[in-house]
Coordinates of C-alpha atoms in Angstrom, one line a residue:
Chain A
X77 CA -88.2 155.9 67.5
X78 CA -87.5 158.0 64.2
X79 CA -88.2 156.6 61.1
X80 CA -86.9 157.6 57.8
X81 CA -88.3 156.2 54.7
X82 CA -86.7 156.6 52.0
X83 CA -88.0 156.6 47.7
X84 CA -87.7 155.4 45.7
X85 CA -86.4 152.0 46.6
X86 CA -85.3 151.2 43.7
X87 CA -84.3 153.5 41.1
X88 CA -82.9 152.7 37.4
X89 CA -80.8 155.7 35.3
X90 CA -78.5 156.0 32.8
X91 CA -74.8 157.5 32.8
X92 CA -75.6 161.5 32.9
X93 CA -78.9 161.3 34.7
X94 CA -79.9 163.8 36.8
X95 CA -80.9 161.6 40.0
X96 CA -82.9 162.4 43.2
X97 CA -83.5 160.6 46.5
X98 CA -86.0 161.6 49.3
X99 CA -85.8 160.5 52.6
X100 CA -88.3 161.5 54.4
X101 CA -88.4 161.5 59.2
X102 CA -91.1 160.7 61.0
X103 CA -90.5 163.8 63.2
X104 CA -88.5 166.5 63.1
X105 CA -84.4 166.2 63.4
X106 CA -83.5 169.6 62.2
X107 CA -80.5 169.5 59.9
X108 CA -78.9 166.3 61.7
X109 CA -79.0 163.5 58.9
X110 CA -76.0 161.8 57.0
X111 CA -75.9 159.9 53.9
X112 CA -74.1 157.3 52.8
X113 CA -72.8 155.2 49.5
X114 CA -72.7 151.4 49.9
X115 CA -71.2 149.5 47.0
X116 CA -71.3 145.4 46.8
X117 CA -68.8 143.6 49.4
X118 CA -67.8 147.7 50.8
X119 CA -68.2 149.4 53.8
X120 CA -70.4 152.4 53.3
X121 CA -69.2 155.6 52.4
X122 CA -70.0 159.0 54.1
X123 CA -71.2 161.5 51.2
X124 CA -72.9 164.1 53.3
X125 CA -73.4 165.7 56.8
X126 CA -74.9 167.5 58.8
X127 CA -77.7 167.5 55.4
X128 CA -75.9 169.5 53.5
X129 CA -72.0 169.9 53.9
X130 CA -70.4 167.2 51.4
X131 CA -67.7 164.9 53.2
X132 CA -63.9 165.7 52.1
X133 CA -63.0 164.4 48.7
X134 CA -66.4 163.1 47.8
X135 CA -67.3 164.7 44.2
X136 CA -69.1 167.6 43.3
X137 CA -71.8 166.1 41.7
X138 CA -73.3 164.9 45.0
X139 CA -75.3 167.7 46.7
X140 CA -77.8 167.2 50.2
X141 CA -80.5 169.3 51.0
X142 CA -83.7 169.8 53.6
X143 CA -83.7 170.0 57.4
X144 CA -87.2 169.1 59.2
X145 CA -88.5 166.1 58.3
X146 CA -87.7 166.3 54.3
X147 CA -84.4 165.7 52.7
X148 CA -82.6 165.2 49.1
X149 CA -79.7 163.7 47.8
X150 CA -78.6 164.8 44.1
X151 CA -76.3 163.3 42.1
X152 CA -76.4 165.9 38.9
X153 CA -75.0 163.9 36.4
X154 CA -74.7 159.7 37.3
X155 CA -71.3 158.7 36.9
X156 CA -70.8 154.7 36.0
X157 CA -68.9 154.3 39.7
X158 CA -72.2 155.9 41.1
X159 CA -74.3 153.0 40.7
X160 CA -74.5 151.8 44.6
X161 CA -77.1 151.3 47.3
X162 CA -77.6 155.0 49.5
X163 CA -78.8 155.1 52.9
X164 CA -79.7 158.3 55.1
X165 CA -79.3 158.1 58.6
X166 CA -80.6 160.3 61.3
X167 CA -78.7 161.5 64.2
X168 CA -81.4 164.0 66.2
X169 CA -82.5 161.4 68.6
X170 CA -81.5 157.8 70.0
X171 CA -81.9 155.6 68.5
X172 CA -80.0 156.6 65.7
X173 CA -81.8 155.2 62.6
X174 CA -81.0 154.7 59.0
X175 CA -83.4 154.5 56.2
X176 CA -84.4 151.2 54.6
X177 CA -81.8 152.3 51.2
X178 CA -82.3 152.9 47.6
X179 CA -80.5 151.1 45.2
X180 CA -79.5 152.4 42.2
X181 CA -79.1 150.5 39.0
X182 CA -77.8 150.9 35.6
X183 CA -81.0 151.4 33.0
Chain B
X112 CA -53.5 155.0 57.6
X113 CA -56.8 156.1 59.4
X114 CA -58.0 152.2 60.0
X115 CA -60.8 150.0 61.9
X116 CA -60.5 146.3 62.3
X117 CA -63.2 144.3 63.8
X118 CA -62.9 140.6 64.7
X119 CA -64.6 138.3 67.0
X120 CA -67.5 137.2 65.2
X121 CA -68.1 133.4 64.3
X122 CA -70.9 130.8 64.9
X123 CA -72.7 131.1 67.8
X124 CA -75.9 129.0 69.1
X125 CA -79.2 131.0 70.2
X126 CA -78.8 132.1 73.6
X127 CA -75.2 132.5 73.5
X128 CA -72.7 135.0 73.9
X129 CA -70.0 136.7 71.6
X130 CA -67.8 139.3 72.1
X131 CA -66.4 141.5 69.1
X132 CA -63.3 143.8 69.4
X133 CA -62.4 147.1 66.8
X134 CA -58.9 147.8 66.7
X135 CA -58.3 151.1 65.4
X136 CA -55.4 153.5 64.2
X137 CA -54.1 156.0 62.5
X138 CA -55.7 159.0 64.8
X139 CA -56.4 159.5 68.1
X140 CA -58.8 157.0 68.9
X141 CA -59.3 158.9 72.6
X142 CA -60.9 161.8 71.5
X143 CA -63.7 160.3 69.4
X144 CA -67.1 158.9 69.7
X145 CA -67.3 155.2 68.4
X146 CA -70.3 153.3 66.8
X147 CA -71.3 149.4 66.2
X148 CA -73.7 149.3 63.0
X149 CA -75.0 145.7 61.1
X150 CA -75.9 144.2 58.4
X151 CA -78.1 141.4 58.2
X152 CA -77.6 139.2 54.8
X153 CA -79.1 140.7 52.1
X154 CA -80.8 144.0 54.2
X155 CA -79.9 147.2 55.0
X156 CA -77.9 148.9 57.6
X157 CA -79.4 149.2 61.4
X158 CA -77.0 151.2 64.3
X159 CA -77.2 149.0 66.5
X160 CA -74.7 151.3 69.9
X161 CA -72.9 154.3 70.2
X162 CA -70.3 155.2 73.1
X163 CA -69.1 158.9 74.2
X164 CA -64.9 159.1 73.6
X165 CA -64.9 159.2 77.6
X166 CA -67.0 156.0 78.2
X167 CA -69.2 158.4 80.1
X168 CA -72.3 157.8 77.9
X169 CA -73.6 155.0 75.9
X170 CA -77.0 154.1 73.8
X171 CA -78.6 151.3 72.2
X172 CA -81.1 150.2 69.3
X173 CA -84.0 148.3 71.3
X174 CA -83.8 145.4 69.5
X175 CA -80.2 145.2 71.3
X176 CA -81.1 146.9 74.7
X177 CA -80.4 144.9 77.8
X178 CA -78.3 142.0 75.8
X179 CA -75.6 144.3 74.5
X180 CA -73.2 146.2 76.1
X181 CA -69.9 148.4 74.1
X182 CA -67.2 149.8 76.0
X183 CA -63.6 150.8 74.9
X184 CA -60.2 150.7 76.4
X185 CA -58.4 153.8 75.2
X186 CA -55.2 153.0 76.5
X187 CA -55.5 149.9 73.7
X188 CA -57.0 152.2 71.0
X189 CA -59.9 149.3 71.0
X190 CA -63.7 149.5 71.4
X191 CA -65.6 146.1 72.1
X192 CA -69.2 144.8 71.6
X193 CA -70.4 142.4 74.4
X194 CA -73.5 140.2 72.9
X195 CA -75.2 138.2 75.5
X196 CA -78.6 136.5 75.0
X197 CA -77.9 135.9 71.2
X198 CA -80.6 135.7 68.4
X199 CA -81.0 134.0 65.1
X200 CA -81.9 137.7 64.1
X201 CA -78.6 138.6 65.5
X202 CA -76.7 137.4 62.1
X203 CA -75.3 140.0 60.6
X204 CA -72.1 141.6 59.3
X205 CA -70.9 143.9 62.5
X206 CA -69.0 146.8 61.1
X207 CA -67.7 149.5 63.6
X208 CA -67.4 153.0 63.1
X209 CA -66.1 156.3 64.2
X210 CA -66.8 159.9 63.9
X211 CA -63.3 161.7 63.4
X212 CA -64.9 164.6 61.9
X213 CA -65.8 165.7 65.5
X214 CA -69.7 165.1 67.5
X215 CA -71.5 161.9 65.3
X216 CA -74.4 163.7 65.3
X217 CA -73.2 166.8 63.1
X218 CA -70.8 165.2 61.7
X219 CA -71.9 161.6 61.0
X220 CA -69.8 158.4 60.8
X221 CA -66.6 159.0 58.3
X222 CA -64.9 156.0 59.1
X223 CA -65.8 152.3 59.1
X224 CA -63.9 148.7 59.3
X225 CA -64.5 146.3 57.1
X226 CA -66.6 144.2 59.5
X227 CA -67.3 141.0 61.2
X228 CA -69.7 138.4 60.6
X229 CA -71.8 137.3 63.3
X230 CA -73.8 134.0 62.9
X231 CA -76.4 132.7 65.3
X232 CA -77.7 129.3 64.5

């Protein structure tokens, strides 16, 4: 199976941070990785496909990059309703697999 | 309204068996790949079982392979989750979820229920 470590786990910033996940797969999955926003009580949230292409109406200031076995996810400027738990998932090769999430928290 | 809505779950003793039902609307449930993913209290997400929008192919995490089983009837716009064989590390919240943007593995899962809690004890 894939695996897809993420880092931090855990990750404090303040309102206007510029903030940056890794996740990083055990093998390669070319550009096939989602991300996703979980809040408290929610259902998560698709931000990003495919690695790159932002979901409809999910802000601006959320950006993916990387295909291979490296990939980012960039908020450029931490918005209050940002702070959340993200997860990437990859979608290459069954078993799906998500990575073990990064929380972020207010500083 | 694009809308999923899981039920089904409750408390069920180790070796039992459970079935959990989506219900979905608000667009056309036939052409689209569906998706079970859970929760456990407290821990992250794990996929646990995808099926094709024509039944014709499904897969499965191991931890779940050979107990579980999804299916959908798209003449009731409703995918289900057989769960034989139950496990204490079963417990979870069972959300399902589809991929409406078009293939799940371009374009990921865009839209998920609320979910279903699932308790083996």
């Amino acid at each position: 199976d894939i695996q897809l470590t993420q880092s931090p786990s855990f990750l404090s910033a303040s309102v206007g941070d510029r903030v940056t996940i890794t996740c990083r797969a055990s093998q390669g999955i070319s550009s096939d990785l989602a991300w996703y926003q979980q809040k408290p009580g929610r259902a998560p949230k698709l931000l990003i496909y495919a690695a790159s292409t932002l979901q409809s109406g999910v802000p601006s200031r959320f950006s993916g990059s990387g295909s291979g076995t490296e990939f980012t996810l960039t908020i450029s400027s931490l918005q209050p309703e940002d702070f959340a738990t993200f997860y990437c998932q990859q979608l290459n090769t069954y078993p799906w697999t998500f990575g073990q999430g990064t929380k972020v928290e207010i500083k | 309204e694009v809308q999923l809505l899981e039920s089904g779950g409750g408390l069920v003793q180790p070796g039992g068996s459970l079935r959990l039902s989506c219900a979905a609307s608000g667009f056309p449930f036939r052409s689209y790949g569906m998706n079970w993913v859970r929760q456990a209290p407290g821990k992250g997400l794990e996929w646990v079982s995808y099926i094709t929008y024509s039944s014709s192919g499904s897969f499965y995490a191991d931890s779940v392979k050979g107990r579980f089983t999804i299916s959908r009837d798209n003449s009731k716009n409703t995918l289900y989750l057989q769960m034989n064989s139950l496990r204490v590390e079963d417990t979870a919240l069972y959300y399902c979820a589809s991929c409406t943007g078009g293939s799940c593995y371009y374009y990921g899962l865009d839209v998920w229920g609320q979910g279903t809690t699932v308790t083996v004890s």
